[in-house]
Short mmCIF file of C-alpha atoms and ligand atoms in Angstrom, two decimals:
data_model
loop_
_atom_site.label_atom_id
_atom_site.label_comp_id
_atom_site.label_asym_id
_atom_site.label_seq_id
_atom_site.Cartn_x
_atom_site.Cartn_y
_atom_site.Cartn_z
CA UNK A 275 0.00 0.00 0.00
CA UNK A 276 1.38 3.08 -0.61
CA UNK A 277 0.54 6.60 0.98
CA UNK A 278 -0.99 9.34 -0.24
CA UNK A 279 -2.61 12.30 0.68
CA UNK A 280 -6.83 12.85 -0.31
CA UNK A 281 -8.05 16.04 -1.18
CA UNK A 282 -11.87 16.97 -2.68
CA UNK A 283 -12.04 19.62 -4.99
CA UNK A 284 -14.97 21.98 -5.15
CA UNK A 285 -14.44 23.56 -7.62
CA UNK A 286 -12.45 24.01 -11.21
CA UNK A 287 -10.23 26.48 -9.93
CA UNK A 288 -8.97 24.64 -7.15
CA UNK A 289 -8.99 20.85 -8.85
CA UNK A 290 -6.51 23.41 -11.10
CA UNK A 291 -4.62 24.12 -8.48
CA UNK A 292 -4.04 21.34 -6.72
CA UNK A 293 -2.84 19.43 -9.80
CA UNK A 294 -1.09 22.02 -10.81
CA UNK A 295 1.41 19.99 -7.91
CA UNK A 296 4.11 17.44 -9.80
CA UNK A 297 3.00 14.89 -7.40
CA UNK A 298 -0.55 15.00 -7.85
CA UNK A 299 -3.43 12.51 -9.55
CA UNK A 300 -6.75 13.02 -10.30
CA UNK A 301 -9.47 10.71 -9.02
CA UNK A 302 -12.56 10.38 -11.08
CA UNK A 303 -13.80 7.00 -11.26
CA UNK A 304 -10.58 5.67 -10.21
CA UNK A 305 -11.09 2.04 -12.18
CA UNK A 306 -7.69 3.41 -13.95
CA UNK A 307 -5.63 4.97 -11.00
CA UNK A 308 -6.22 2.58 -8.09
CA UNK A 309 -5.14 -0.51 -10.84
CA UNK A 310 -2.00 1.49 -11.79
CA UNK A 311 -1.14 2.12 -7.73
CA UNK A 312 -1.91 -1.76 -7.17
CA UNK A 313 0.91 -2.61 -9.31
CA UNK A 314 2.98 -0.10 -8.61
CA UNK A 315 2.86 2.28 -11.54
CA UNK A 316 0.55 5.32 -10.29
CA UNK A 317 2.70 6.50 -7.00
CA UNK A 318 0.76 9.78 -6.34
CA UNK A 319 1.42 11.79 -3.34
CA UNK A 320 -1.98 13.85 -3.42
CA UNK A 321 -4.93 12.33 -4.93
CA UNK A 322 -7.20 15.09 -5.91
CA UNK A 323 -10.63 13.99 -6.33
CA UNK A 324 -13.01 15.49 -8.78
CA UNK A 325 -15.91 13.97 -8.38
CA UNK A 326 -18.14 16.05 -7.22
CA UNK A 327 -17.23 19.34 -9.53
CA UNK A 328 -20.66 20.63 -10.50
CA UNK A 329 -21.49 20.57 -14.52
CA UNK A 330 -18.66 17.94 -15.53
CA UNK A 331 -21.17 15.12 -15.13
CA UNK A 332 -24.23 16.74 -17.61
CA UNK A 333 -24.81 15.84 -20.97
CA UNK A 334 -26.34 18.44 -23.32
CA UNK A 335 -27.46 17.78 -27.02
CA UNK A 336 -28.30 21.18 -29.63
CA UNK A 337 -28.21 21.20 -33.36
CA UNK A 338 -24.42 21.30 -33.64
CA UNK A 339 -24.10 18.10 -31.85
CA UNK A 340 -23.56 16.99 -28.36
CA UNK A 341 -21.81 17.84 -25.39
CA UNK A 342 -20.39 15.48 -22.74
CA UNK A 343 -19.33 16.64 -19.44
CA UNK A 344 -15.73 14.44 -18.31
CA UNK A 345 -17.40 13.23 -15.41
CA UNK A 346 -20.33 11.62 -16.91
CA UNK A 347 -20.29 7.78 -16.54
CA UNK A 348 -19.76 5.32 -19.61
CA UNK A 349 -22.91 3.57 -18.67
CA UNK A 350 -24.62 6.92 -18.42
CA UNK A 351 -23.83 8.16 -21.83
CA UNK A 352 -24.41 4.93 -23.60
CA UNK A 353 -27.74 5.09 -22.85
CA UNK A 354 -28.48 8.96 -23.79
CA UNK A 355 -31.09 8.46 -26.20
CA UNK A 356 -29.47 10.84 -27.76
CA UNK A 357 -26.05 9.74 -28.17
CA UNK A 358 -28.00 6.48 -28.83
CA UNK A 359 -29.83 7.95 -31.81
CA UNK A 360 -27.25 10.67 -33.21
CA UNK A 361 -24.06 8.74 -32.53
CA UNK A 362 -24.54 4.85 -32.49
CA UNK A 363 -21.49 4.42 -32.47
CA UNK A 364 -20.86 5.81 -29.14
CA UNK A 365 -22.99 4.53 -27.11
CA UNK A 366 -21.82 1.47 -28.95
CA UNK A 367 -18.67 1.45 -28.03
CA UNK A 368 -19.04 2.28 -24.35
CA UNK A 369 -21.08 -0.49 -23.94
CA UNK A 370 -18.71 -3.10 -25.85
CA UNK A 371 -16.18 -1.53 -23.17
CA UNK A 372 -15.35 -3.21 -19.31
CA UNK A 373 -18.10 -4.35 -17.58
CA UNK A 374 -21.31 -3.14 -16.05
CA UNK A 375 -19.47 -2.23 -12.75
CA UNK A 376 -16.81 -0.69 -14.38
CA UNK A 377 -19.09 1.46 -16.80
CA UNK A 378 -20.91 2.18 -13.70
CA UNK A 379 -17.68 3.94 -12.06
CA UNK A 380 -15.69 5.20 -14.94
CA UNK A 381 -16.48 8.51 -16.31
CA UNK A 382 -15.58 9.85 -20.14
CA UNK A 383 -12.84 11.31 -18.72
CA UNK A 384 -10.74 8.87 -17.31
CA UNK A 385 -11.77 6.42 -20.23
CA UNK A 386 -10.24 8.51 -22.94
CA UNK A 387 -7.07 8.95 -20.45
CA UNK A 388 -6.56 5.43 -19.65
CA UNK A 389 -3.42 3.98 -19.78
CA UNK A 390 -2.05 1.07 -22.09
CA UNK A 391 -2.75 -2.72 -20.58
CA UNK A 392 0.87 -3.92 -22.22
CA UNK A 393 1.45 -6.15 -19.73
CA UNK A 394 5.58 -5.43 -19.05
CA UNK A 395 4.27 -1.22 -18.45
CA UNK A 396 2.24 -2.77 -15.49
CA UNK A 397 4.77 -5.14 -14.19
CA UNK A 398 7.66 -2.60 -13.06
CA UNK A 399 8.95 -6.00 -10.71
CA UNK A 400 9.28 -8.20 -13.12
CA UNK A 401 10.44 -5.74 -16.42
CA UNK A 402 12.41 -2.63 -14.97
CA UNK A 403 12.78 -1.92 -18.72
CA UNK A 404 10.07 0.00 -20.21
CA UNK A 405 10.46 3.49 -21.75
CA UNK A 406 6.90 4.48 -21.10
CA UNK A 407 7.36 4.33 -17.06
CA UNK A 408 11.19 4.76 -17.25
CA UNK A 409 12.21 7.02 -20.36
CA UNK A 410 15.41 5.22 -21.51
CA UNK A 411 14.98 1.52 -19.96
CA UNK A 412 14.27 0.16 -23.10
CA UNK A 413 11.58 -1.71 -24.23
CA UNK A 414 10.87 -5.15 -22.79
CA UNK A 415 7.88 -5.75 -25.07
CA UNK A 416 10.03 -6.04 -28.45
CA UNK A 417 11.92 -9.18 -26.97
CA UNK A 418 8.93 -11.13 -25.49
CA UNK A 419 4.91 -11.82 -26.17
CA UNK A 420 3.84 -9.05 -28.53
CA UNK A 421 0.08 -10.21 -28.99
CA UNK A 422 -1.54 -7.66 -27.57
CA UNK A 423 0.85 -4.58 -28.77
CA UNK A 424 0.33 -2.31 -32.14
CA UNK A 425 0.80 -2.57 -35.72
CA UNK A 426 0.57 0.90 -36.42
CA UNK A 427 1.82 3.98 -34.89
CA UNK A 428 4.82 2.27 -33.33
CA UNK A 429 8.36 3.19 -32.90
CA UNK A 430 11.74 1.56 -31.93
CA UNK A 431 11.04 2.65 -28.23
CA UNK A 432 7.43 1.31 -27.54
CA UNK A 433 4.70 -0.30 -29.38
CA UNK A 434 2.12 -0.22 -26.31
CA UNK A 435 -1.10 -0.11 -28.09
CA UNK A 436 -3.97 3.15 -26.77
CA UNK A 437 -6.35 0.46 -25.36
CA UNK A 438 -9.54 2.17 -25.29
CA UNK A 439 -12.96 2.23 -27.25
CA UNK A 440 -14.81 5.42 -27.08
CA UNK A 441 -11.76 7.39 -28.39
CA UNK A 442 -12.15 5.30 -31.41
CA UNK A 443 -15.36 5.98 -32.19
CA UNK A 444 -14.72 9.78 -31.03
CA UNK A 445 -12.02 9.94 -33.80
CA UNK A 446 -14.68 8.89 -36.56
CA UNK A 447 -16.47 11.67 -35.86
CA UNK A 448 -13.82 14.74 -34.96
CA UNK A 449 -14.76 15.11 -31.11
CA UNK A 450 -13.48 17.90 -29.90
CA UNK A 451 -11.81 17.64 -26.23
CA UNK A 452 -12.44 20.40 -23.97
CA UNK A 453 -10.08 20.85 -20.82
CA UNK A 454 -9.94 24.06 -18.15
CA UNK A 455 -7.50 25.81 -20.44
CA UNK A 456 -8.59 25.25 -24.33
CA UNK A 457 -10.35 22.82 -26.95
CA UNK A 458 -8.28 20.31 -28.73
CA UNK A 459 -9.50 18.46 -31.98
CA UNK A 460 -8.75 14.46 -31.07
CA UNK A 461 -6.82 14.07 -34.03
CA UNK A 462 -3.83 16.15 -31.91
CA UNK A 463 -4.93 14.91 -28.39
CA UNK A 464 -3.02 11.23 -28.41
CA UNK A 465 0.58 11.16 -29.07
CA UNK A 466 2.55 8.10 -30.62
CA UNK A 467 5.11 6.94 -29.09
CA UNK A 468 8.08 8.71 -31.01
CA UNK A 469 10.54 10.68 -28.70
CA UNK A 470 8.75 10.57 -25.47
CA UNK A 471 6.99 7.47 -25.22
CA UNK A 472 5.52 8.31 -21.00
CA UNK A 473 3.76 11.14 -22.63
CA UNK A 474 0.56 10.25 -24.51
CA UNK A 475 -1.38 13.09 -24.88
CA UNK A 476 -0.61 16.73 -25.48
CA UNK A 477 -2.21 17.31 -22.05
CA UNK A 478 -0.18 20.23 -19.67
CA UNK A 479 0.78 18.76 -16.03
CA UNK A 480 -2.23 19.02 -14.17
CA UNK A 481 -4.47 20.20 -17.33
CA UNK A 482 -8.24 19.17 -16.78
CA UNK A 483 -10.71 17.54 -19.13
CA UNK A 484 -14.15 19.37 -18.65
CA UNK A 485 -15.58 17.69 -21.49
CA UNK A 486 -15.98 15.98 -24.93
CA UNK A 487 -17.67 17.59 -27.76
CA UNK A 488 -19.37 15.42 -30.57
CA UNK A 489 -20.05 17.49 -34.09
CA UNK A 490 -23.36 16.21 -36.00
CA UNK A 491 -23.14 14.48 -38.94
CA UNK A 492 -25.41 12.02 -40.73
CA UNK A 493 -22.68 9.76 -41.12
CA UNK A 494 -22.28 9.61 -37.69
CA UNK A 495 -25.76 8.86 -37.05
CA UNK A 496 -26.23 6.02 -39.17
CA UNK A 497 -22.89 4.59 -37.61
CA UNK A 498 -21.59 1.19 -35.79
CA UNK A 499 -18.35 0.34 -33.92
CA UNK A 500 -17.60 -3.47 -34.16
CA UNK A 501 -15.36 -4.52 -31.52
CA UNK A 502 -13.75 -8.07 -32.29
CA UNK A 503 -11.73 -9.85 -29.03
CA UNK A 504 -10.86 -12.77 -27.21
CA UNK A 505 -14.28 -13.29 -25.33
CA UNK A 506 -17.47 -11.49 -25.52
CA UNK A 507 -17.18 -9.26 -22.47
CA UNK A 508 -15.17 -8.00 -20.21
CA UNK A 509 -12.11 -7.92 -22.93
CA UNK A 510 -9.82 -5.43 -24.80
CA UNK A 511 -10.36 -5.06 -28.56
CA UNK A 512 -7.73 -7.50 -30.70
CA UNK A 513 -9.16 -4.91 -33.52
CA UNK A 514 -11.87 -2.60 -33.93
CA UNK A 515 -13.54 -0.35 -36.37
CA UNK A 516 -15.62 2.76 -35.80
CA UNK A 517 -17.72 3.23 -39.19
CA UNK A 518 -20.04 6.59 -39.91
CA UNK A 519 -21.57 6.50 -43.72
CA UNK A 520 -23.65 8.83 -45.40
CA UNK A 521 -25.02 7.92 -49.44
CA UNK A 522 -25.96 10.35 -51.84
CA UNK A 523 -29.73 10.51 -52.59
CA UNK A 524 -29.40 7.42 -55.14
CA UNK A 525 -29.05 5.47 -52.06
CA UNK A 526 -25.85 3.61 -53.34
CA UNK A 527 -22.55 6.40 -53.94
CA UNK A 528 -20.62 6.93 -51.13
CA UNK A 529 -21.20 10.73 -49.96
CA UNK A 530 -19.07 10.37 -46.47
CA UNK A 531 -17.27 7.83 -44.86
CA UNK A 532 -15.54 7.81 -41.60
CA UNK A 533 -13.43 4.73 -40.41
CA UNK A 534 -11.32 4.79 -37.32
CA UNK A 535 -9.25 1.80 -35.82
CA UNK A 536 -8.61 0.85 -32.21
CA UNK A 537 -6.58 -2.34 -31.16
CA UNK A 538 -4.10 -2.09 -33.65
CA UNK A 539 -2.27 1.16 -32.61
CA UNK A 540 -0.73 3.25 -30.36
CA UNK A 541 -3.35 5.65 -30.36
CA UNK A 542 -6.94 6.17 -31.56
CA UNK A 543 -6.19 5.66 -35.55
CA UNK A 544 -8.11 7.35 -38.22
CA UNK A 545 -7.89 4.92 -41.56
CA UNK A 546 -7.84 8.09 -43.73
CA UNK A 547 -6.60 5.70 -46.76
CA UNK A 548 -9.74 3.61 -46.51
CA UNK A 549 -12.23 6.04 -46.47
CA UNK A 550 -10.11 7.82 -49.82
CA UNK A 551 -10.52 4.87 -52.01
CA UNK A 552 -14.20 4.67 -50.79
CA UNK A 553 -15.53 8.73 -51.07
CA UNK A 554 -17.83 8.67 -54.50
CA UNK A 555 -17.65 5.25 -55.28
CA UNK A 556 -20.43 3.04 -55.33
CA UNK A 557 -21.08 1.43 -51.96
CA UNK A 558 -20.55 -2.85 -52.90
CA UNK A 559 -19.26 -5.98 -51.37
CA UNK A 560 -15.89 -5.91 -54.14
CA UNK A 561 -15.05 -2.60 -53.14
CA UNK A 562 -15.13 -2.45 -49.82
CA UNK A 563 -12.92 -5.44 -49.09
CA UNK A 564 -10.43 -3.78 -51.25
CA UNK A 565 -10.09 -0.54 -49.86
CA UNK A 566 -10.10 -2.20 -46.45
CA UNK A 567 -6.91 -3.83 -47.42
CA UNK A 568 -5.58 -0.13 -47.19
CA UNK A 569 -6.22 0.10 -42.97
CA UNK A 570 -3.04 -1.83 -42.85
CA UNK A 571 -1.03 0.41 -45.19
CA UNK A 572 2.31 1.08 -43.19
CA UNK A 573 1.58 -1.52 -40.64
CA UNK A 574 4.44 -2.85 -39.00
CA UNK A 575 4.31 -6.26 -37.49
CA UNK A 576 6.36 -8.82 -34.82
CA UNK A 577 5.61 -12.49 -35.03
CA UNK A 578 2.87 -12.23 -31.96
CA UNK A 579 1.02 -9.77 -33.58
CA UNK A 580 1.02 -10.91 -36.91
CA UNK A 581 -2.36 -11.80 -37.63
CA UNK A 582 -3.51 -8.76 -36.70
CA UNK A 583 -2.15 -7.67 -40.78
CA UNK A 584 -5.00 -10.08 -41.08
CA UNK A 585 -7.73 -9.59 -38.66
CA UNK A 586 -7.61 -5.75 -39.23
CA UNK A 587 -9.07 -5.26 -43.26
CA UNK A 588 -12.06 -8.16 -42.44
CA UNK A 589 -12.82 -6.05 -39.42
CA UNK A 590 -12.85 -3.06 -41.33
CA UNK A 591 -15.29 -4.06 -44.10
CA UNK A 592 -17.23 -6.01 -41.86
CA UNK A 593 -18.59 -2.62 -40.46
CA UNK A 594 -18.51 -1.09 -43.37
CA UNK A 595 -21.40 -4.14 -44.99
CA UNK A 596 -22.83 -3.80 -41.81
CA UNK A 597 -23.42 -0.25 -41.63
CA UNK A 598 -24.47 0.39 -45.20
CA UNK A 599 -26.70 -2.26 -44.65
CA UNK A 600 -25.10 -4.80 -47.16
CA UNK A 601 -24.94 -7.80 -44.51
C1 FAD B 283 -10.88 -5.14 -15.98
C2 FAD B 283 -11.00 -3.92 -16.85
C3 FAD B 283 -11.47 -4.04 -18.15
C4 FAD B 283 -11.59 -2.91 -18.96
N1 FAD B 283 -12.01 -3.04 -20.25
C5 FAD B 283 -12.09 -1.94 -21.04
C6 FAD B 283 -12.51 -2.03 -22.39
O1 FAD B 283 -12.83 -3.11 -22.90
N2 FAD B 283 -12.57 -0.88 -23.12
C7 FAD B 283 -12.25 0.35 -22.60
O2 FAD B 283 -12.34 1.36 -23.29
N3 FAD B 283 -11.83 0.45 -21.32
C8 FAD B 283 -11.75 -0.65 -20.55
N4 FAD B 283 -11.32 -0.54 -19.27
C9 FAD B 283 -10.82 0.75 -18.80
C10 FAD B 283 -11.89 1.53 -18.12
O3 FAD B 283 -12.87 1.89 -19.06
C11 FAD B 283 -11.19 2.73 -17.50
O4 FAD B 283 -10.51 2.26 -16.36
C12 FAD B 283 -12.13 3.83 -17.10
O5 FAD B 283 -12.87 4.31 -18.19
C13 FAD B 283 -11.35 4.97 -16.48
O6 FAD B 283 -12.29 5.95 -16.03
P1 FAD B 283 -12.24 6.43 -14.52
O7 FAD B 283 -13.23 7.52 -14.38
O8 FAD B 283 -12.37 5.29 -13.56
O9 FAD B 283 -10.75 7.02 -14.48
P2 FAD B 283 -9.73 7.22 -13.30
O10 FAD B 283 -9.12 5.93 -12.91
O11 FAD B 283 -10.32 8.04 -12.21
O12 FAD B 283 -8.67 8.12 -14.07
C14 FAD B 283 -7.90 7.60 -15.13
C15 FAD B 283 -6.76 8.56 -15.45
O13 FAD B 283 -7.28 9.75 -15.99
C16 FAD B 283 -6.99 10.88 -15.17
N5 FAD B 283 -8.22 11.68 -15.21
C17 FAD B 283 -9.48 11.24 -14.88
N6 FAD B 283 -10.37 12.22 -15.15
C18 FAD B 283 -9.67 13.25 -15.66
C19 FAD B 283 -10.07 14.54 -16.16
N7 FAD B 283 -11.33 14.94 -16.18
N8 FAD B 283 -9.08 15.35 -16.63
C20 FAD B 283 -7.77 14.96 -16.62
N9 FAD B 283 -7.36 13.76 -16.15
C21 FAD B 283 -8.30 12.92 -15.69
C22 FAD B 283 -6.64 10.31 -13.82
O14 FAD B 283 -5.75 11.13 -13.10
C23 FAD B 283 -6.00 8.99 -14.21
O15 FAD B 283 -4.65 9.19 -14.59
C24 FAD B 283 -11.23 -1.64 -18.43
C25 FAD B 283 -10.78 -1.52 -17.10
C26 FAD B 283 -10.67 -2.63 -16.32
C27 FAD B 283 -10.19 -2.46 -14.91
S1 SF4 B 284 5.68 -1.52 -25.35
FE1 SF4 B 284 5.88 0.48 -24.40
S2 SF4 B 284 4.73 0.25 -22.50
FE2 SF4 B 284 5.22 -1.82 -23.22
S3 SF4 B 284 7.21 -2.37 -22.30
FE3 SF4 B 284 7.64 -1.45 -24.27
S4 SF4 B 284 8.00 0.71 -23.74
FE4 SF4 B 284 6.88 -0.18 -22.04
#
């Protein structure tokens, strides 16, 4: 057990504050934090708890889109009717995700700023080596089990894969993140791992998410996120896709198309090449598997995670047929 001091914010300002201190975590569900300090990763001295901030928890839908306060809990916003009916893919997403109890605790927050599950980051015991927790260690992943680490997005110094769902399908769709100083598109907000593999998003020490903003689309409310894994529940994605379509009015050309990957890279992935060789062409089955083949296009691979080269372009047009109602 380690010690720690507990503080309660009550407001923004003073959350702000007190994280502004090197030493300091934020609690918000804590599903994340109390893992990492289990097995010795997360060593805070202050935990500063936000949970009971006022606003962060509301969700609020207008014609733009929606907006979703950090604390607001994954089971809570998966079953917004409206994130249900403007942004499937969402609420899908979050419930693919952990488990009841978990989506219970966790809030939007801490999902989108969990950390990776490779299993030699959260083992500092047994592999000292890892430049994530220890800049410069090295990286014991490359020399043992790579199943469960990235194909794309990797460098020489870590190929920890971003584990999570909703940033996936929050990438499809441009989300915006909000934090107590400034809005950042998610395309900038995760980091890969080249340079300074411990830092994974372009999060300031002590910087606070206040929320997530989702843009309308009509892609993105005729959408689906198709999570494929080990088991049915309770399990990390071994790949996913996150697919928004909009047709033109002859029901079959492909207006707008918006594919992003998770479980195949070390942070949310958008397959921009995919949804190139699809934009104006006629939605069918021939097509679709072969611009899928593109989501692996600079994929780089280690014997353990070879078949995700594989698994990745079935996932892809999987969604894709499914979503444009095609099987
Ligand atoms: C067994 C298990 C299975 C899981 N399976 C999945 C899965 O399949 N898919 C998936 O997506 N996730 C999965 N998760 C991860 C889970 O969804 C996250 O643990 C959870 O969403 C984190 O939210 P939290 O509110 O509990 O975060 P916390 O643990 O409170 O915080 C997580 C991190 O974010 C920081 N933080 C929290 N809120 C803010 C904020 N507003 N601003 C800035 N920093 C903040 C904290 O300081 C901490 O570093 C699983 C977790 C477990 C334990
Ligand atoms: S893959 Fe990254 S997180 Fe995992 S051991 Fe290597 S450096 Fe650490």
């Amino acid at each position: 057990m380690i010690d720690f001091d507990y503080t309660r914010a009550k407001s923004l300002d003073e959350a702000a504050s007190l994280a502004a201190d090197p030493g300091a975590a934020l609690l918000a569900g804590g599903t994340t934090l109390i893992d990492l300090a289990k097995c010795g990763v997360a060593k805070p001295r202050t935990v500063v708890d936000i949970t009971r901030l006022p606003d962060l928890p509301a969700i609020a839908h207008n014609e733009d889109g929606a907006t979703i306060g950090a604390l607001a809990t994954m089971s809570r916003v998966a079953a917004d009717a409206g994130v249900q009916a403007r942004f499937p893919a969402v609420s899908q997403s979050l419930l693919l995700a952990a488990s009841a109890q978990l989506r219970n605790m966790a809030t939007i927050g801490g999902n989108l700023l969990q950390r990776t599950r490779c299993s030699y980051f959260r083992d500092p015991a047994g592999y000292p080596a890892c430049n994530k927790r220890r800049p410069g260690s090295g990286c014991s992943a490359l020399e043992n089990v790579t199943r469960d680490h990235a194909i794309l997005g990797t460098s020489d110094q870590c190929i920890a894969l971003y584990p999570g769902d909703l940033a996936v399908a929050l990438t499809a769709f441009d989300a915006t993140i909000r934090t107590d100083r400034r809005e950042i598109p998610i395309a900038d907000f995760f980091l890969e791992p080249d340079g300074a593999p411990e830092r994974e998003t372009v999060l300031d020490p002590g910087e606070i998410v206040t929320a997530v903003h989702v843009p309308a689309s009509a892609a993105a409310a005729n959408s689906t996120y198709l999570k494929v894994r080990d088991r049915a529940s309770y399990e990390f994605a071994a790949a996913s896709a996150a697919v928004g379509l909009e047709l033109e009015p002859d029901g079959k050309t492909i207006r707008d198309i918006r594919v992003a990957l998770g479980g195949v890279a070390t942070r949310p992935w958008r397959a921009e090449a995919v949804e190139a060789a699809l934009t104006g062409r006629v939605l069918d089955e021939a097509s679709v598997r072969e611009a899928s083949r593109s989501a692996v296009e600079g994929a780089k691979s280690w014997p353990g995670n070879r078949y995700k080269i594989e698994l990745l372009p079935r996932v892809v047009a999987r969604a894709i047929l499914k979503v444009g109602g095609i099987r």
